[in-house]
XYZ file of C-alpha atoms in Angstrom:
437
model
C -18.494 4.527 -41.561
C -18.300 1.655 -44.063
C -15.565 3.467 -45.966
C -13.570 3.892 -42.757
C -13.939 0.204 -41.831
C -12.960 -0.861 -45.344
C -9.899 1.376 -45.222
C -8.621 -0.295 -42.060
C -10.044 -3.758 -42.763
C -6.680 -5.547 -42.740
C -5.761 -4.078 -39.345
C -9.170 -4.834 -37.838
C -9.065 -8.397 -39.185
C -5.606 -8.982 -37.719
C -6.833 -7.651 -34.350
C -9.872 -9.942 -34.457
C -7.782 -13.036 -35.214
C -5.248 -12.131 -32.556
C -7.935 -11.828 -29.876
C -9.803 -14.968 -30.935
C -6.645 -16.977 -30.326
C -5.893 -15.208 -27.035
C -9.459 -15.531 -25.738
C -9.621 -19.235 -26.507
C -6.196 -19.964 -25.064
C -6.751 -18.357 -21.655
C -9.977 -20.299 -21.070
C -8.510 -23.535 -22.412
C -5.535 -23.159 -20.095
C -7.703 -22.970 -16.969
C -9.933 -25.866 -18.019
C -7.124 -28.120 -19.182
C -5.048 -27.706 -16.034
C -8.093 -28.103 -13.803
C -8.926 -31.361 -15.576
C -5.492 -32.774 -14.669
C -5.712 -31.470 -11.060
C -3.124 -28.696 -11.329
C -3.260 -26.241 -8.415
C -5.182 -22.987 -8.832
C -1.991 -21.171 -7.822
C -0.230 -22.458 -10.938
C -3.184 -21.497 -13.132
C -3.213 -18.004 -11.634
C 0.549 -17.713 -12.061
C 0.382 -18.616 -15.753
C -2.196 -15.893 -16.375
C -0.304 -13.392 -14.197
C 3.017 -13.893 -15.961
C 1.325 -13.421 -19.342
C -0.050 -10.056 -18.182
C 3.393 -9.216 -16.829
C 4.767 -9.773 -20.330
C 2.081 -7.507 -21.788
C 2.881 -4.713 -19.315
C 6.666 -4.723 -19.547
C 6.958 -5.918 -23.126
C 5.985 -2.541 -24.560
C 9.471 -1.109 -24.084
C 11.056 -4.230 -25.583
C 8.631 -4.165 -28.497
C 9.389 -0.524 -29.184
C 13.105 -1.298 -29.538
C 12.401 -4.257 -31.825
C 10.176 -2.199 -34.127
C 12.764 0.590 -34.328
C 15.468 -1.959 -35.187
C 13.735 -3.953 -37.943
C 10.541 -2.123 -38.911
C 6.862 -2.766 -38.362
C 6.141 -5.695 -40.692
C 9.269 -7.633 -39.729
C 8.661 -7.055 -36.019
C 5.035 -8.135 -36.382
C 5.931 -11.231 -38.402
C 8.671 -12.301 -35.995
C 6.545 -11.862 -32.881
C 3.549 -13.634 -34.480
C 5.851 -16.563 -35.185
C 7.084 -16.491 -31.582
C 3.522 -16.554 -30.220
C 2.705 -19.489 -32.514
C 5.751 -21.422 -31.321
C 5.054 -20.782 -27.625
C 1.499 -22.121 -28.088
C 2.529 -25.243 -29.977
C 5.392 -25.941 -27.575
C 2.894 -26.374 -24.739
C 1.649 -29.521 -26.486
C 5.153 -30.978 -26.286
C 6.371 -29.840 -22.853
C 4.753 -30.737 -19.509
C 6.996 -28.728 -17.190
C 4.995 -25.867 -15.643
C 8.114 -23.803 -14.972
C 8.855 -23.888 -18.699
C 5.240 -22.920 -19.352
C 5.738 -19.817 -17.186
C 8.619 -18.752 -19.389
C 6.632 -19.390 -22.560
C 3.686 -17.347 -21.316
C 5.889 -14.378 -20.412
C 7.516 -14.491 -23.856
C 4.074 -14.733 -25.466
C 2.969 -11.611 -23.556
C 6.003 -9.636 -24.748
C 5.472 -10.799 -28.333
C 1.742 -10.068 -28.386
C 2.056 -6.535 -27.051
C 4.547 -5.890 -29.864
C 1.910 -7.041 -32.345
C -0.617 -4.677 -30.758
C 1.880 -1.821 -31.018
C 2.345 -2.416 -34.743
C -1.399 -2.512 -35.440
C -2.116 0.542 -33.321
C 0.765 2.538 -34.801
C -0.771 2.057 -38.243
C -4.194 3.102 -37.007
C -2.763 6.168 -35.260
C -0.679 7.279 -38.208
C -3.353 6.999 -40.876
C -6.422 8.274 -39.053
C -7.703 11.784 -39.697
C -8.457 13.853 -36.588
C -12.207 13.858 -37.249
C -12.186 10.027 -37.461
C -10.218 9.234 -34.328
C -13.173 8.545 -32.051
C -14.854 6.191 -34.536
C -11.610 4.368 -35.392
C -10.855 3.950 -31.682
C -14.383 2.687 -30.924
C -14.343 0.140 -33.757
C -10.909 -1.095 -32.689
C -12.268 -1.630 -29.156
C -15.290 -3.472 -30.580
C -13.012 -5.758 -32.621
C -10.947 -6.469 -29.504
C -13.975 -7.423 -27.409
C -15.639 -9.329 -30.236
C -12.453 -11.339 -30.752
C -12.377 -12.261 -27.065
C -16.055 -13.338 -27.172
C -15.541 -15.422 -30.311
C -12.451 -16.965 -28.746
C -14.502 -18.180 -25.786
C -17.206 -19.538 -28.075
C -14.623 -21.254 -30.297
C -13.895 -23.582 -27.387
C -17.297 -25.195 -28.001
C -15.836 -26.606 -31.234
C -13.542 -28.860 -29.213
C -15.344 -31.359 -26.970
C -12.031 -32.805 -25.795
C -9.449 -30.766 -23.899
C -6.493 -32.207 -25.785
C -4.010 -30.586 -28.151
C -6.678 -29.589 -30.718
C -7.536 -26.167 -29.190
C -3.808 -25.374 -29.180
C -3.678 -26.094 -32.909
C -6.623 -23.747 -33.456
C -4.920 -20.967 -31.441
C -1.737 -21.475 -33.467
C -3.753 -21.245 -36.706
C -5.252 -17.916 -35.569
C -1.788 -16.675 -34.643
C -0.437 -17.615 -38.069
C -3.451 -16.228 -39.946
C -3.163 -12.817 -38.286
C 0.133 -12.495 -40.189
C -1.577 -12.498 -43.563
C -3.465 -9.160 -43.522
C -0.419 -7.322 -42.166
C 2.152 -9.008 -44.403
C 0.068 -8.238 -47.509
C -0.917 -4.694 -46.583
C -0.194 -1.952 -49.076
C 0.005 0.673 -46.361
C 3.280 2.486 -45.822
C 5.201 2.032 -42.606
C 3.864 4.415 -39.954
C 5.875 6.556 -37.593
C 6.181 4.767 -34.250
C 4.829 6.594 -31.227
C 7.575 6.954 -28.631
C 6.399 5.563 -25.259
C 5.654 8.340 -22.806
C 7.758 8.334 -19.628
C 6.010 7.140 -16.476
C 5.722 10.303 -14.381
C 4.583 8.433 -11.267
C 4.836 11.313 -8.810
C 2.830 13.698 -10.978
C -0.031 11.293 -11.631
C -0.103 10.080 -8.037
C -0.582 13.694 -6.995
C -3.403 14.225 -9.476
C -5.375 10.980 -9.583
C -4.579 8.661 -6.645
C -8.170 7.446 -6.388
C -8.358 6.772 -10.119
C -5.177 4.710 -9.904
C -6.761 2.751 -7.051
C -9.801 2.061 -9.232
C -7.601 0.874 -12.087
C -5.480 -1.399 -9.886
C -8.533 -3.026 -8.290
C -10.235 -3.382 -11.694
C -7.096 -5.128 -12.924
C -7.105 -7.592 -10.013
C -10.752 -8.475 -10.654
C -10.447 -8.900 -14.425
C -7.101 -10.707 -14.253
C -8.628 -13.157 -11.771
C -11.688 -13.501 -14.019
C -9.698 -14.636 -17.058
C -7.531 -16.948 -14.979
C -9.840 -18.432 -12.334
C -13.461 -18.002 -13.486
C -13.046 -21.021 -15.818
C -11.734 -23.018 -12.853
C -14.674 -21.991 -10.680
C -17.179 -22.852 -13.419
C -15.578 -26.236 -14.125
C -15.678 -27.145 -10.433
C -19.385 -26.289 -10.372
C -19.861 -29.196 -12.765
C -20.185 -27.209 -15.992
C -18.999 -28.823 -19.216
C -16.309 -27.192 -21.338
C -18.967 -25.831 -23.707
C -20.954 -24.384 -20.819
C -17.835 -22.784 -19.331
C -17.044 -21.164 -22.681
C -20.554 -19.690 -22.926
C -20.422 -18.646 -19.249
C -17.309 -16.544 -19.946
C -18.478 -15.283 -23.347
C -21.697 -14.004 -21.750
C -19.680 -11.867 -19.320
C -17.422 -10.354 -21.999
C -20.308 -9.697 -24.414
C -22.440 -8.069 -21.699
C -19.512 -5.900 -20.655
C -19.101 -4.715 -24.243
C -22.788 -4.026 -24.903
C -23.314 -2.064 -21.676
C -20.360 0.279 -22.214
C -22.649 2.718 -24.021
C -25.562 2.936 -21.521
C -23.090 3.135 -18.627
C -21.231 5.854 -20.522
C -24.469 7.776 -21.041
C -25.018 7.740 -17.264
C -21.380 8.560 -16.484
C -21.588 11.716 -18.612
C -24.615 12.926 -16.664
C -24.062 12.054 -13.008
C -21.187 12.161 -10.545
C -18.452 9.717 -11.546
C -17.295 9.021 -8.003
C -20.841 7.981 -7.212
C -20.978 5.826 -10.351
C -17.777 4.016 -9.405
C -18.967 3.403 -5.844
C -22.375 2.185 -7.016
C -20.746 -0.085 -9.585
C -18.414 -1.543 -6.940
C -21.200 -1.943 -4.378
C -23.410 -3.813 -6.843
C -20.475 -6.024 -7.859
C -19.837 -6.881 -4.221
C -23.502 -7.676 -3.561
C -24.019 -9.720 -6.730
C -21.062 -11.900 -5.721
C -22.541 -12.875 -2.340
C -24.978 -15.576 -3.564
C -22.035 -17.349 -5.217
C -19.960 -17.626 -2.047
C -20.831 -21.327 -1.873
C -24.016 -21.213 0.167
C -26.351 -22.281 -2.650
C -26.176 -24.304 -5.842
C -27.556 -22.588 -8.945
C -28.724 -24.063 -12.261
C -26.781 -23.252 -15.405
C -29.243 -20.597 -16.650
C -28.925 -18.736 -13.335
C -25.123 -18.844 -13.543
C -25.381 -17.277 -17.002
C -27.447 -14.424 -15.574
C -24.852 -13.890 -12.845
C -22.132 -13.941 -15.507
C -23.887 -11.218 -17.506
C -24.224 -9.083 -14.376
C -20.547 -9.546 -13.559
C -19.549 -8.636 -17.092
C -21.529 -5.398 -16.984
C -20.098 -4.373 -13.623
C -16.466 -5.487 -13.881
C -15.769 -4.507 -17.492
C -17.091 -0.973 -16.999
C -14.804 -0.248 -14.035
C -11.782 0.483 -16.243
C -13.461 3.077 -18.515
C -15.145 4.704 -15.496
C -11.791 5.006 -13.735
C -10.144 6.311 -16.916
C -12.873 8.929 -17.400
C -12.477 10.057 -13.777
C -8.707 10.323 -14.292
C -9.046 12.304 -17.541
C -11.303 14.786 -15.748
C -8.450 15.615 -13.399
C -5.308 15.713 -15.530
C -4.178 18.555 -17.763
C -5.283 17.817 -21.360
C -1.707 18.070 -22.645
C -0.538 15.212 -20.373
C -3.132 12.573 -21.230
C -0.871 10.347 -23.328
C 1.304 9.925 -20.245
C -1.830 9.345 -18.182
C -2.847 6.468 -20.466
C 0.588 4.920 -20.039
C 0.430 4.896 -16.244
C -3.196 3.719 -16.225
C -2.144 0.820 -18.461
C 0.747 -0.051 -16.155
C -1.278 0.122 -12.924
C -4.123 -1.893 -14.441
C -1.622 -4.483 -15.662
C 0.039 -4.817 -12.265
C -3.398 -5.411 -10.771
C -4.047 -8.069 -13.416
C -0.803 -9.781 -12.343
C -1.719 -9.724 -8.653
C -5.353 -10.789 -9.004
C -4.890 -14.325 -10.392
C -2.116 -15.079 -7.899
C -4.112 -14.002 -4.832
C -7.375 -15.589 -5.995
C -5.577 -18.807 -6.965
C -3.923 -19.077 -3.562
C -7.234 -18.543 -1.764
C -9.005 -21.097 -3.942
C -6.321 -23.697 -3.301
C -6.327 -23.179 0.462
C -10.113 -22.910 0.889
C -12.515 -23.828 -1.922
C -13.411 -22.741 -5.493
C -16.294 -20.515 -4.330
C -13.850 -18.256 -2.494
C -13.195 -16.755 -5.933
C -16.373 -14.706 -5.511
C -15.451 -13.823 -1.926
C -12.282 -12.372 -3.434
C -14.337 -10.386 -5.977
C -16.572 -8.998 -3.199
C -13.543 -8.017 -1.116
C -11.910 -6.181 -4.041
C -15.128 -4.329 -4.820
C -15.565 -3.328 -1.170
C -12.099 -1.771 -1.228
C -13.411 0.677 -3.835
C -16.581 1.345 -1.839
C -14.483 2.201 1.225
C -11.694 4.225 -0.392
C -13.368 5.965 -3.344
C -15.553 8.425 -1.468
C -16.764 11.941 -2.319
C -15.319 13.195 1.000
C -11.808 12.528 -0.336
C -12.374 14.692 -3.407
C -11.592 18.427 -3.456
C -11.824 19.594 -7.072
C -8.415 21.297 -6.835
C -6.975 19.723 -9.993
C -10.034 19.640 -12.224
C -9.079 19.916 -15.905
C -10.287 22.808 -18.007
C -12.398 20.558 -20.285
C -14.041 18.466 -17.551
C -16.294 16.597 -17.625
C -14.599 14.715 -20.466
C -16.681 12.274 -22.427
C -16.859 8.679 -21.250
C -15.096 6.533 -23.870
C -16.058 2.835 -24.145
C -13.035 0.584 -23.662
C -12.580 -3.161 -23.750
C -10.173 -5.019 -21.483
C -7.296 -2.554 -21.739
C -4.501 -5.097 -21.627
C -5.690 -6.622 -24.893
C -4.002 -3.672 -26.604
C -0.959 -1.494 -25.932
C -0.721 2.048 -24.623
C 0.085 3.211 -28.158
C -3.665 3.172 -28.831
C -4.080 6.006 -26.312
C -3.336 8.482 -29.092
C -6.627 7.479 -30.748
C -8.604 8.327 -27.610
C -10.767 11.326 -28.596
C -9.928 12.953 -25.235
C -6.276 13.222 -26.335
C -4.881 16.033 -28.487
C -1.625 14.564 -29.744
C -0.469 17.831 -31.329
C -0.434 19.690 -28.006
C 0.561 16.778 -25.753
C 3.673 17.360 -23.631
C 3.757 14.058 -21.731
C 7.361 13.529 -22.828
C 8.487 16.772 -21.174
C 9.555 16.892 -17.522
C 6.863 17.965 -15.067
C 7.557 21.355 -13.417
C 8.257 21.084 -9.692
C 5.324 23.321 -8.790
C 2.940 20.742 -10.303
C 4.254 17.938 -8.098
C 1.883 18.569 -5.232
C 0.888 16.208 -2.424
C -1.718 13.628 -3.503
C -5.178 15.204 -3.656
C -7.911 13.590 -5.739
C -10.094 16.219 -7.383
C -13.747 15.902 -8.144
C -15.349 15.365 -11.478
C -17.054 18.379 -12.922
C -20.844 18.478 -12.785
C -22.520 17.390 -15.957
C -23.478 20.247 -18.261
């Protein structure tokens, strides 16, 4: 294990630095704009447009890498991210900020593609699961440290932006000085929407709703916490507690998901998320320690929805089409992450900050209502179901290139780039997960 980590140390370090800067920036953005009385709709829009850049920037990033190579593409996009961060200290126009955030999303997903291409290319088959897991840990740990880094800055001025820019510049160093050879770039799999809609419509629903909840969390949870009277340091810890809890509980939730019905797990997860949100609808005022406990509960429930939905989807798609599955899951999750901050921000502006948790309850109830065992037939169950639950961090803090490292994927036999035969394009029917062995 230590030898593996040492072998990929430069790539893991770059990932960690990248996510520290991103995690700090998103929280700072919500707190800073709230402090100057900017509408929650604008805050939600700035987070949404960043996720939009992450989702649609993959195709742009692929062309850039092909044109100039991995290190040059990474260096150029790291410089672009640094500039877009520093420019926010000089420009006050929110419309310009929207443009900067979209560009930053496109640039950052290109950086993720470079890092993940190297990991994919130089990982032996027997190491893929461990390399993937450690990459996910670095991603989540970077996000947690980014939240906690905000406690270093008691004033919400330009100083956090300088820190984010430093992280963005530093993540250049391990990649620019790497001795590794340029990897082969994974060609993005085509989005076979009709095929995957026919196989996993309920899984796609889970992923979209999970995206709306988590996108709203990163954009509006800092706003909610600030308007409850929490200091900037307390808000940072409030968010870090959620992300850290979500990471730590991936493994126990995965142990359960490999042994009991996954539809039931998703419904139970969503039901608990809906119920835990109710006390925070604005009826009572809670002390800070109680808010931290709620934050931990939310982290466990919301950050395990994506891997549960992905495991359910993998159970019901042919093994040789799972790279394409990862691509469409990434896209659907990202579109949800774009919609969530916008809807939650609008509701918070028109009503009150506590309606954020009403929004969370409503999203979770959608899963309780629509993801039901009665809608599952088992017609499209894959030959290797039940597949293993694979812990995953917030999926958008990566690119779909990393899907090749997923131990459920066999890249040598994958045919996601081939057209889907007409006979496989059946009407949407969500199959059941296989019983646990």
